[in-house]
CSV table of C-alpha atoms in Angstrom, one decimal:
chain,number,residue,atom,x,y,z
A,1,UNK,CA,0.0,0.0,0.0
A,2,UNK,CA,1.4,3.4,-0.9
A,3,UNK,CA,1.1,6.1,1.6
A,4,UNK,CA,1.2,9.7,0.9
A,5,UNK,CA,4.5,11.4,1.6
A,6,UNK,CA,3.1,13.3,4.6
A,7,UNK,CA,1.7,10.1,6.0
A,8,UNK,CA,5.1,8.3,5.8
A,9,UNK,CA,6.8,11.3,7.4
A,10,UNK,CA,4.1,11.3,10.1
A,11,UNK,CA,4.6,7.6,10.9
A,12,UNK,CA,8.4,7.9,10.9
A,13,UNK,CA,8.2,11.0,13.1
A,14,UNK,CA,6.0,9.4,15.8
A,15,UNK,CA,7.7,6.1,15.6
A,16,UNK,CA,11.0,7.7,16.3
A,17,UNK,CA,9.6,9.7,19.2
A,18,UNK,CA,8.1,6.5,20.7
A,19,UNK,CA,11.3,4.6,20.4
A,20,UNK,CA,13.3,7.4,21.9
A,21,UNK,CA,10.9,7.8,24.8
A,22,UNK,CA,10.9,4.0,25.5
A,23,UNK,CA,14.6,3.8,25.8
A,24,UNK,CA,15.0,7.0,27.8
A,25,UNK,CA,12.2,5.8,30.2
A,26,UNK,CA,13.1,2.1,30.5
A,27,UNK,CA,16.8,2.4,31.2
A,28,UNK,CA,16.4,4.3,34.5
A,29,UNK,CA,13.3,2.1,35.4
A,30,UNK,CA,15.4,-1.1,35.0
A,31,UNK,CA,18.2,0.3,37.2
A,32,UNK,CA,15.7,1.4,39.8
A,33,UNK,CA,13.9,-1.9,39.8
A,34,UNK,CA,17.1,-3.9,40.3
A,35,UNK,CA,18.2,-1.7,43.1
A,36,UNK,CA,14.7,-1.9,44.7
A,37,UNK,CA,14.6,-5.7,44.5
A,38,UNK,CA,18.2,-6.0,45.9
A,39,UNK,CA,17.3,-3.7,48.8
A,40,UNK,CA,14.2,-5.7,49.6
A,41,UNK,CA,16.3,-8.9,49.5
A,42,UNK,CA,18.8,-7.4,52.0
A,43,UNK,CA,16.0,-6.2,54.3
A,44,UNK,CA,14.4,-9.7,54.2
A,45,UNK,CA,17.7,-11.4,55.0
A,46,UNK,CA,18.2,-9.0,57.9
A,47,UNK,CA,14.7,-9.7,59.2
A,48,UNK,CA,15.2,-13.5,59.0
A,49,UNK,CA,18.6,-13.2,60.8
A,50,UNK,CA,16.9,-11.2,63.6
A,51,UNK,CA,14.1,-13.7,63.9
A,52,UNK,CA,16.2,-16.8,63.8
A,53,UNK,CA,19.3,-15.7,65.8
A,54,UNK,CA,18.7,-12.5,67.7
A,55,UNK,CA,15.3,-13.4,69.1
A,56,UNK,CA,15.3,-15.8,72.0
A,57,UNK,CA,14.1,-19.2,70.9
A,58,UNK,CA,10.9,-20.6,72.5
A,59,UNK,CA,11.9,-23.4,74.8
A,60,UNK,CA,9.0,-25.6,75.7
A,61,UNK,CA,5.5,-26.0,74.5
A,62,UNK,CA,2.7,-27.4,76.4
A,63,UNK,CA,1.0,-30.2,74.4
A,64,UNK,CA,-1.8,-30.6,77.0
A,65,UNK,CA,-0.4,-33.8,78.4
A,66,UNK,CA,3.3,-34.2,78.3
A,67,UNK,CA,5.6,-31.2,78.0
A,68,UNK,CA,8.1,-31.6,75.2
A,69,UNK,CA,10.9,-29.6,73.6
A,70,UNK,CA,9.5,-27.8,70.5
A,71,UNK,CA,10.8,-29.4,67.4
A,72,UNK,CA,7.9,-28.7,65.0
A,73,UNK,CA,9.3,-26.2,62.4
A,74,UNK,CA,5.8,-24.8,61.7
A,75,UNK,CA,5.2,-24.2,65.4
A,76,UNK,CA,8.6,-22.6,65.7
A,77,UNK,CA,8.0,-20.4,62.7
A,78,UNK,CA,4.6,-19.3,64.0
A,79,UNK,CA,6.0,-18.4,67.4
A,80,UNK,CA,8.9,-16.5,65.8
A,81,UNK,CA,6.6,-14.5,63.6
A,82,UNK,CA,4.3,-13.7,66.5
A,83,UNK,CA,7.2,-12.5,68.5
A,84,UNK,CA,8.7,-10.5,65.6
A,85,UNK,CA,5.4,-8.7,65.2
A,86,UNK,CA,5.4,-7.7,68.9
A,87,UNK,CA,3.0,-10.3,70.1
A,88,UNK,CA,3.5,-11.5,73.7
A,89,UNK,CA,4.3,-15.2,73.6
A,90,UNK,CA,3.6,-17.1,76.8
A,91,UNK,CA,6.3,-19.7,77.5
A,92,UNK,CA,5.9,-22.8,79.6
A,93,UNK,CA,7.7,-22.3,82.9
A,94,UNK,CA,10.3,-25.0,83.6
A,95,UNK,CA,12.4,-25.9,86.6
A,96,UNK,CA,15.6,-24.0,86.9
A,97,UNK,CA,16.3,-20.3,87.0
A,98,UNK,CA,19.1,-19.8,84.4
A,99,UNK,CA,19.5,-21.0,80.9
A,100,UNK,CA,22.6,-22.9,80.1
A,101,UNK,CA,23.7,-25.0,77.1
A,102,UNK,CA,22.7,-28.2,78.9
A,103,UNK,CA,19.5,-26.6,80.2
A,104,UNK,CA,17.2,-29.4,79.1
A,105,UNK,CA,19.5,-32.0,80.7
A,106,UNK,CA,19.5,-30.1,84.0
A,107,UNK,CA,15.8,-29.6,83.7
A,108,UNK,CA,15.0,-33.3,83.2
A,109,UNK,CA,16.9,-34.3,86.4
A,110,UNK,CA,15.6,-31.4,88.5
A,111,UNK,CA,14.8,-32.5,92.1
A,112,UNK,CA,17.3,-35.4,91.9
A,113,UNK,CA,20.3,-35.9,94.1
A,114,UNK,CA,23.5,-35.5,92.0
A,115,UNK,CA,24.5,-39.0,92.8
A,116,UNK,CA,21.4,-40.3,90.9
A,117,UNK,CA,21.8,-38.1,87.7
A,118,UNK,CA,23.2,-41.0,85.7
A,119,UNK,CA,20.2,-43.2,86.4
A,120,UNK,CA,17.8,-40.6,85.1
A,121,UNK,CA,19.8,-39.7,82.0
A,122,UNK,CA,20.4,-43.3,81.0
A,123,UNK,CA,16.8,-44.3,81.7
A,124,UNK,CA,15.3,-46.9,84.0
A,125,UNK,CA,12.2,-49.2,84.5
A,126,UNK,CA,9.4,-48.9,87.0
A,127,UNK,CA,6.0,-50.3,87.7
A,128,UNK,CA,3.2,-48.3,86.1
A,129,UNK,CA,-0.3,-47.7,87.5
A,130,UNK,CA,-1.6,-50.7,85.6
A,131,UNK,CA,1.1,-52.9,87.3
A,132,UNK,CA,2.9,-53.2,84.0
A,133,UNK,CA,6.6,-52.5,83.6
A,134,UNK,CA,7.3,-49.0,82.1
A,135,UNK,CA,10.6,-48.1,80.4
A,136,UNK,CA,11.2,-44.5,81.5
A,137,UNK,CA,13.2,-42.6,78.9
A,138,UNK,CA,15.0,-39.4,79.4
A,139,UNK,CA,12.1,-37.4,77.8
A,140,UNK,CA,9.5,-38.9,80.3
A,141,UNK,CA,11.3,-37.6,83.4
A,142,UNK,CA,9.8,-34.4,84.9
A,143,UNK,CA,7.3,-34.1,82.1
A,144,UNK,CA,4.5,-33.3,84.6
A,145,UNK,CA,2.9,-36.7,84.1
A,146,UNK,CA,3.1,-39.5,86.7
A,147,UNK,CA,4.2,-42.7,84.8
A,148,UNK,CA,5.5,-44.7,87.8
A,149,UNK,CA,3.4,-46.0,90.6
A,150,UNK,CA,6.1,-44.8,93.1
A,151,UNK,CA,6.4,-41.4,91.5
A,152,UNK,CA,10.1,-42.0,90.7
A,153,UNK,CA,9.8,-40.4,87.2
A,154,UNK,CA,8.6,-37.0,88.6
A,155,UNK,CA,11.2,-35.8,91.2
A,156,UNK,CA,11.0,-32.2,90.0
A,157,UNK,CA,7.2,-31.7,89.8
A,158,UNK,CA,4.2,-32.3,92.0
A,159,UNK,CA,2.5,-34.6,89.3
A,160,UNK,CA,2.8,-37.7,91.6
A,161,UNK,CA,1.6,-36.0,94.7
A,162,UNK,CA,2.8,-37.6,98.0
A,163,UNK,CA,4.5,-40.4,96.1
A,164,UNK,CA,7.2,-38.1,94.6
A,165,UNK,CA,10.4,-37.0,96.2
A,166,UNK,CA,12.2,-33.7,95.6
A,167,UNK,CA,15.8,-33.4,96.7
A,168,UNK,CA,17.0,-30.1,98.2
A,169,UNK,CA,20.7,-30.0,97.3
A,170,UNK,CA,21.9,-27.3,99.8
A,171,UNK,CA,20.3,-29.0,102.8
A,172,UNK,CA,20.8,-32.6,101.4
A,173,UNK,CA,17.2,-33.5,102.3
A,174,UNK,CA,14.2,-34.9,100.5
A,175,UNK,CA,10.7,-33.4,100.3
A,176,UNK,CA,7.4,-35.0,99.6
A,177,UNK,CA,6.4,-34.4,96.0
A,178,UNK,CA,3.2,-32.4,96.7
A,179,UNK,CA,5.3,-29.7,98.4
A,180,UNK,CA,6.8,-28.7,95.0
A,181,UNK,CA,5.3,-25.3,93.9
A,182,UNK,CA,3.0,-25.2,96.9
A,183,UNK,CA,3.9,-21.5,97.6
A,184,UNK,CA,5.9,-22.6,100.7
A,185,UNK,CA,9.7,-22.3,100.6
A,186,UNK,CA,11.1,-25.6,101.8
A,187,UNK,CA,14.6,-25.4,100.3
A,188,UNK,CA,16.8,-22.6,101.3
A,189,UNK,CA,17.7,-21.8,97.6
A,190,UNK,CA,14.0,-21.8,96.6
A,191,UNK,CA,14.5,-24.6,94.1
A,192,UNK,CA,11.3,-26.4,95.2
A,193,UNK,CA,9.3,-23.3,94.1
A,194,UNK,CA,10.6,-23.0,90.5
A,195,UNK,CA,7.3,-21.7,89.2
A,196,UNK,CA,7.5,-18.6,91.3
A,197,UNK,CA,11.2,-18.1,92.2
A,198,UNK,CA,10.7,-14.5,93.3
A,199,UNK,CA,8.6,-15.7,96.2
A,200,UNK,CA,11.6,-17.6,97.7
A,201,UNK,CA,14.7,-15.5,97.9
A,202,UNK,CA,17.9,-17.5,98.5
A,203,UNK,CA,18.4,-17.9,102.2
A,204,UNK,CA,21.2,-20.5,102.2
A,205,UNK,CA,23.8,-18.0,103.3
A,206,UNK,CA,21.8,-16.9,106.3
A,207,UNK,CA,21.0,-20.5,107.1
A,208,UNK,CA,24.7,-21.5,106.9
A,209,UNK,CA,25.6,-18.6,109.2
A,210,UNK,CA,23.0,-19.7,111.7
A,211,UNK,CA,24.3,-23.2,111.6
A,212,UNK,CA,27.8,-22.0,112.1
A,213,UNK,CA,26.7,-19.9,115.1
A,214,UNK,CA,24.9,-22.9,116.5
A,215,UNK,CA,28.0,-25.1,116.1
A,216,UNK,CA,30.1,-22.4,117.9
A,217,UNK,CA,27.6,-22.3,120.7
A,218,UNK,CA,27.5,-26.1,120.9
A,219,UNK,CA,31.3,-26.2,121.1
A,220,UNK,CA,31.6,-23.6,123.8
A,221,UNK,CA,28.5,-25.0,125.7
A,222,UNK,CA,30.1,-28.5,125.8
A,223,UNK,CA,33.2,-27.0,127.5
A,224,UNK,CA,31.1,-25.2,130.0
A,225,UNK,CA,29.1,-28.3,130.7
A,226,UNK,CA,32.3,-30.1,131.7
A,227,UNK,CA,32.7,-27.4,134.4
A,228,UNK,CA,29.1,-27.8,135.5
A,229,UNK,CA,29.6,-31.6,135.9
A,230,UNK,CA,32.7,-31.0,138.0
A,231,UNK,CA,30.7,-28.8,140.3
A,232,UNK,CA,28.1,-31.5,140.7
A,233,UNK,CA,30.7,-34.2,141.3
A,234,UNK,CA,32.3,-32.0,144.0
A,235,UNK,CA,29.0,-31.5,145.7
A,236,UNK,CA,28.4,-35.3,145.9
A,237,UNK,CA,31.9,-35.9,147.3
A,238,UNK,CA,31.1,-33.3,150.0
A,239,UNK,CA,28.0,-35.4,151.0
A,240,UNK,CA,25.4,-33.1,149.4
A,241,UNK,CA,22.3,-35.1,148.4
A,242,UNK,CA,21.9,-34.7,144.6
A,243,UNK,CA,19.5,-36.9,142.6
A,244,UNK,CA,19.8,-35.4,139.1
A,245,UNK,CA,22.5,-35.1,136.4
A,246,UNK,CA,25.6,-33.4,137.7
A,247,UNK,CA,25.5,-31.0,134.7
A,248,UNK,CA,22.3,-29.4,136.1
A,249,UNK,CA,23.7,-28.8,139.6
A,250,UNK,CA,24.8,-25.1,139.1
A,251,UNK,CA,21.5,-24.4,137.3
A,252,UNK,CA,19.5,-25.8,140.3
A,253,UNK,CA,21.4,-23.6,142.8
A,254,UNK,CA,20.0,-20.4,141.4
A,255,UNK,CA,16.4,-19.5,140.5
A,256,UNK,CA,15.7,-18.0,137.0
A,257,UNK,CA,13.2,-15.1,136.6
A,258,UNK,CA,11.4,-13.5,133.6
A,259,UNK,CA,9.0,-10.6,133.3
A,260,UNK,CA,6.5,-11.1,130.5
A,261,UNK,CA,3.0,-9.7,129.6
A,262,UNK,CA,2.7,-8.0,133.1
A,263,UNK,CA,3.6,-11.2,135.0
A,264,UNK,CA,6.7,-12.2,136.8
A,265,UNK,CA,7.7,-15.8,136.4
A,266,UNK,CA,10.2,-17.5,138.8
A,267,UNK,CA,11.6,-20.9,138.1
A,268,UNK,CA,13.6,-22.8,140.7
A,269,UNK,CA,14.6,-25.9,138.8
A,270,UNK,CA,13.5,-29.2,140.3
A,271,UNK,CA,11.6,-27.3,143.0
A,272,UNK,CA,8.9,-24.9,141.8
A,273,UNK,CA,7.5,-22.5,139.2
A,274,UNK,CA,5.5,-19.4,140.3
A,275,UNK,CA,3.6,-16.7,138.5
A,276,UNK,CA,3.0,-13.4,140.3
A,277,UNK,CA,1.3,-10.0,139.6
A,278,UNK,CA,1.3,-7.3,142.2
A,279,UNK,CA,0.5,-9.1,145.4
A,280,UNK,CA,-1.2,-12.1,143.8
A,281,UNK,CA,0.8,-15.3,143.2
A,282,UNK,CA,0.1,-18.8,141.8
A,283,UNK,CA,2.1,-22.0,141.9
A,284,UNK,CA,2.5,-23.4,138.4
A,285,UNK,CA,4.1,-26.6,139.6
A,286,UNK,CA,6.1,-28.0,142.5
A,287,UNK,CA,6.7,-31.7,141.8
A,288,UNK,CA,9.5,-32.5,139.3
A,289,UNK,CA,9.8,-35.4,136.9
A,290,UNK,CA,11.9,-36.0,133.8
A,291,UNK,CA,10.2,-36.9,130.5
A,292,UNK,CA,13.3,-36.8,128.4
A,293,UNK,CA,16.4,-36.4,130.6
A,294,UNK,CA,18.5,-33.3,129.7
A,295,UNK,CA,15.8,-32.1,127.3
A,296,UNK,CA,12.3,-32.0,128.8
A,297,UNK,CA,10.8,-32.2,132.3
A,298,UNK,CA,7.6,-31.3,134.2
A,299,UNK,CA,6.8,-29.4,137.4
A,300,UNK,CA,3.2,-30.6,138.3
A,301,UNK,CA,0.8,-30.3,141.2
A,302,UNK,CA,0.6,-26.5,141.1
A,303,UNK,CA,-2.4,-24.4,142.3
A,304,UNK,CA,-5.7,-25.9,141.2
A,305,UNK,CA,-7.4,-24.0,138.3
A,306,UNK,CA,-11.2,-23.2,138.8
A,307,UNK,CA,-12.9,-26.5,138.0
A,308,UNK,CA,-9.5,-28.2,137.5
A,309,UNK,CA,-6.9,-29.3,136.5
A,310,UNK,CA,-3.9,-28.5,138.7
A,311,UNK,CA,-1.5,-26.1,137.1
A,312,UNK,CA,1.7,-27.6,135.7
A,313,UNK,CA,4.8,-26.3,133.7
A,314,UNK,CA,6.6,-28.3,131.0
A,315,UNK,CA,10.2,-27.1,130.9
A,316,UNK,CA,12.4,-27.7,127.8
A,317,UNK,CA,16.2,-27.2,127.8
A,318,UNK,CA,18.2,-26.0,124.9
A,319,UNK,CA,22.0,-25.6,124.5
A,320,UNK,CA,23.5,-22.2,125.1
A,321,UNK,CA,26.5,-20.6,126.8
A,322,UNK,CA,24.4,-19.0,129.6
A,323,UNK,CA,21.5,-20.0,131.9
A,324,UNK,CA,18.4,-18.1,131.0
A,325,UNK,CA,14.6,-18.5,131.2
A,326,UNK,CA,13.7,-17.1,127.7
A,327,UNK,CA,10.0,-17.7,127.4
A,328,UNK,CA,6.8,-18.8,129.2
A,329,UNK,CA,3.4,-19.4,127.6
A,330,UNK,CA,0.1,-21.1,128.5
A,331,UNK,CA,0.0,-23.7,125.8
A,332,UNK,CA,-3.2,-25.3,127.1
A,333,UNK,CA,-5.6,-24.3,129.8
A,334,UNK,CA,-3.6,-24.3,133.1
A,335,UNK,CA,-0.7,-26.0,131.3
A,336,UNK,CA,2.4,-23.8,130.8
A,337,UNK,CA,5.5,-24.2,128.7
A,338,UNK,CA,8.8,-22.7,129.6
A,339,UNK,CA,12.1,-22.7,127.7
A,340,UNK,CA,15.4,-22.6,129.4
A,341,UNK,CA,18.8,-22.0,127.8
A,342,UNK,CA,21.7,-23.7,129.6
A,343,UNK,CA,25.2,-25.3,128.9
A,344,UNK,CA,23.8,-28.3,130.8
A,345,UNK,CA,21.8,-29.2,127.6
A,346,UNK,CA,24.9,-29.1,125.3
A,347,UNK,CA,25.3,-32.8,124.7
């Protein structure tokens, strides 16, 4: 088809313009697009690095029955995305207060004496609740489900109730399983209350200091007791009638007094206990007998209470480096309890 001259020129003119415009427009677009894609790629990589490495990994997930380590990639990815978006992810609380590389291992043998660690990590057998043998694997220990009839698989939880046993390492003592996480601090380090560690601050240092003080008092008290015994032996050699332990001889030669709650109490060991206020006085016991020699005795046959019984005082003795009546209380109606500190009880 033949076109008029002006038509050919028109087509050539606008074709050239279109071609020139496409080149001038697409070149910068191509460069910008590449840069934008590359930038998005870098940002995505940075975000993934943050999610996978910088964000703390979820540790445990409650499956509703047993508690297992999370190993489902989809579950991990979901938790990570929720956390990266600012959602608050609730984690299953687990025994132990600090995360270490062998956290799971320490967790799984929580509440076990160190000498028994190998037994739990290697696995063992027990009798199940259906009287069948159960092979307890490492993953079944402390999973908050009672597999063994004797509670042996749950040393670190309360899942087995009174059957379980939790071992307090600092004190080297065992607790009944139902005391774990019962809001009562039984171990000085608070390890038995791992669900709420803030409720049980570590008191082991204070306990150790108290034990050291007690040991020092016991050591000094035993030395003083030797001198008390010598005095008692000397009294016997001089013909003085004495029917009690020689260690209590010096204590019996002097009466002990204490003012408390408006009353004055006066204890003359092996003889009498009196309570007085102003001009009124009552006998709280006058006949002595030992219940546990060197530890507990009773002064009975005191003044009769209205309607009975006769008043009496139970006296307990505790080791100390001095003789002192430290407390008196009416533990039951007309029955009193008195505590005496003395080197005579340091045995």
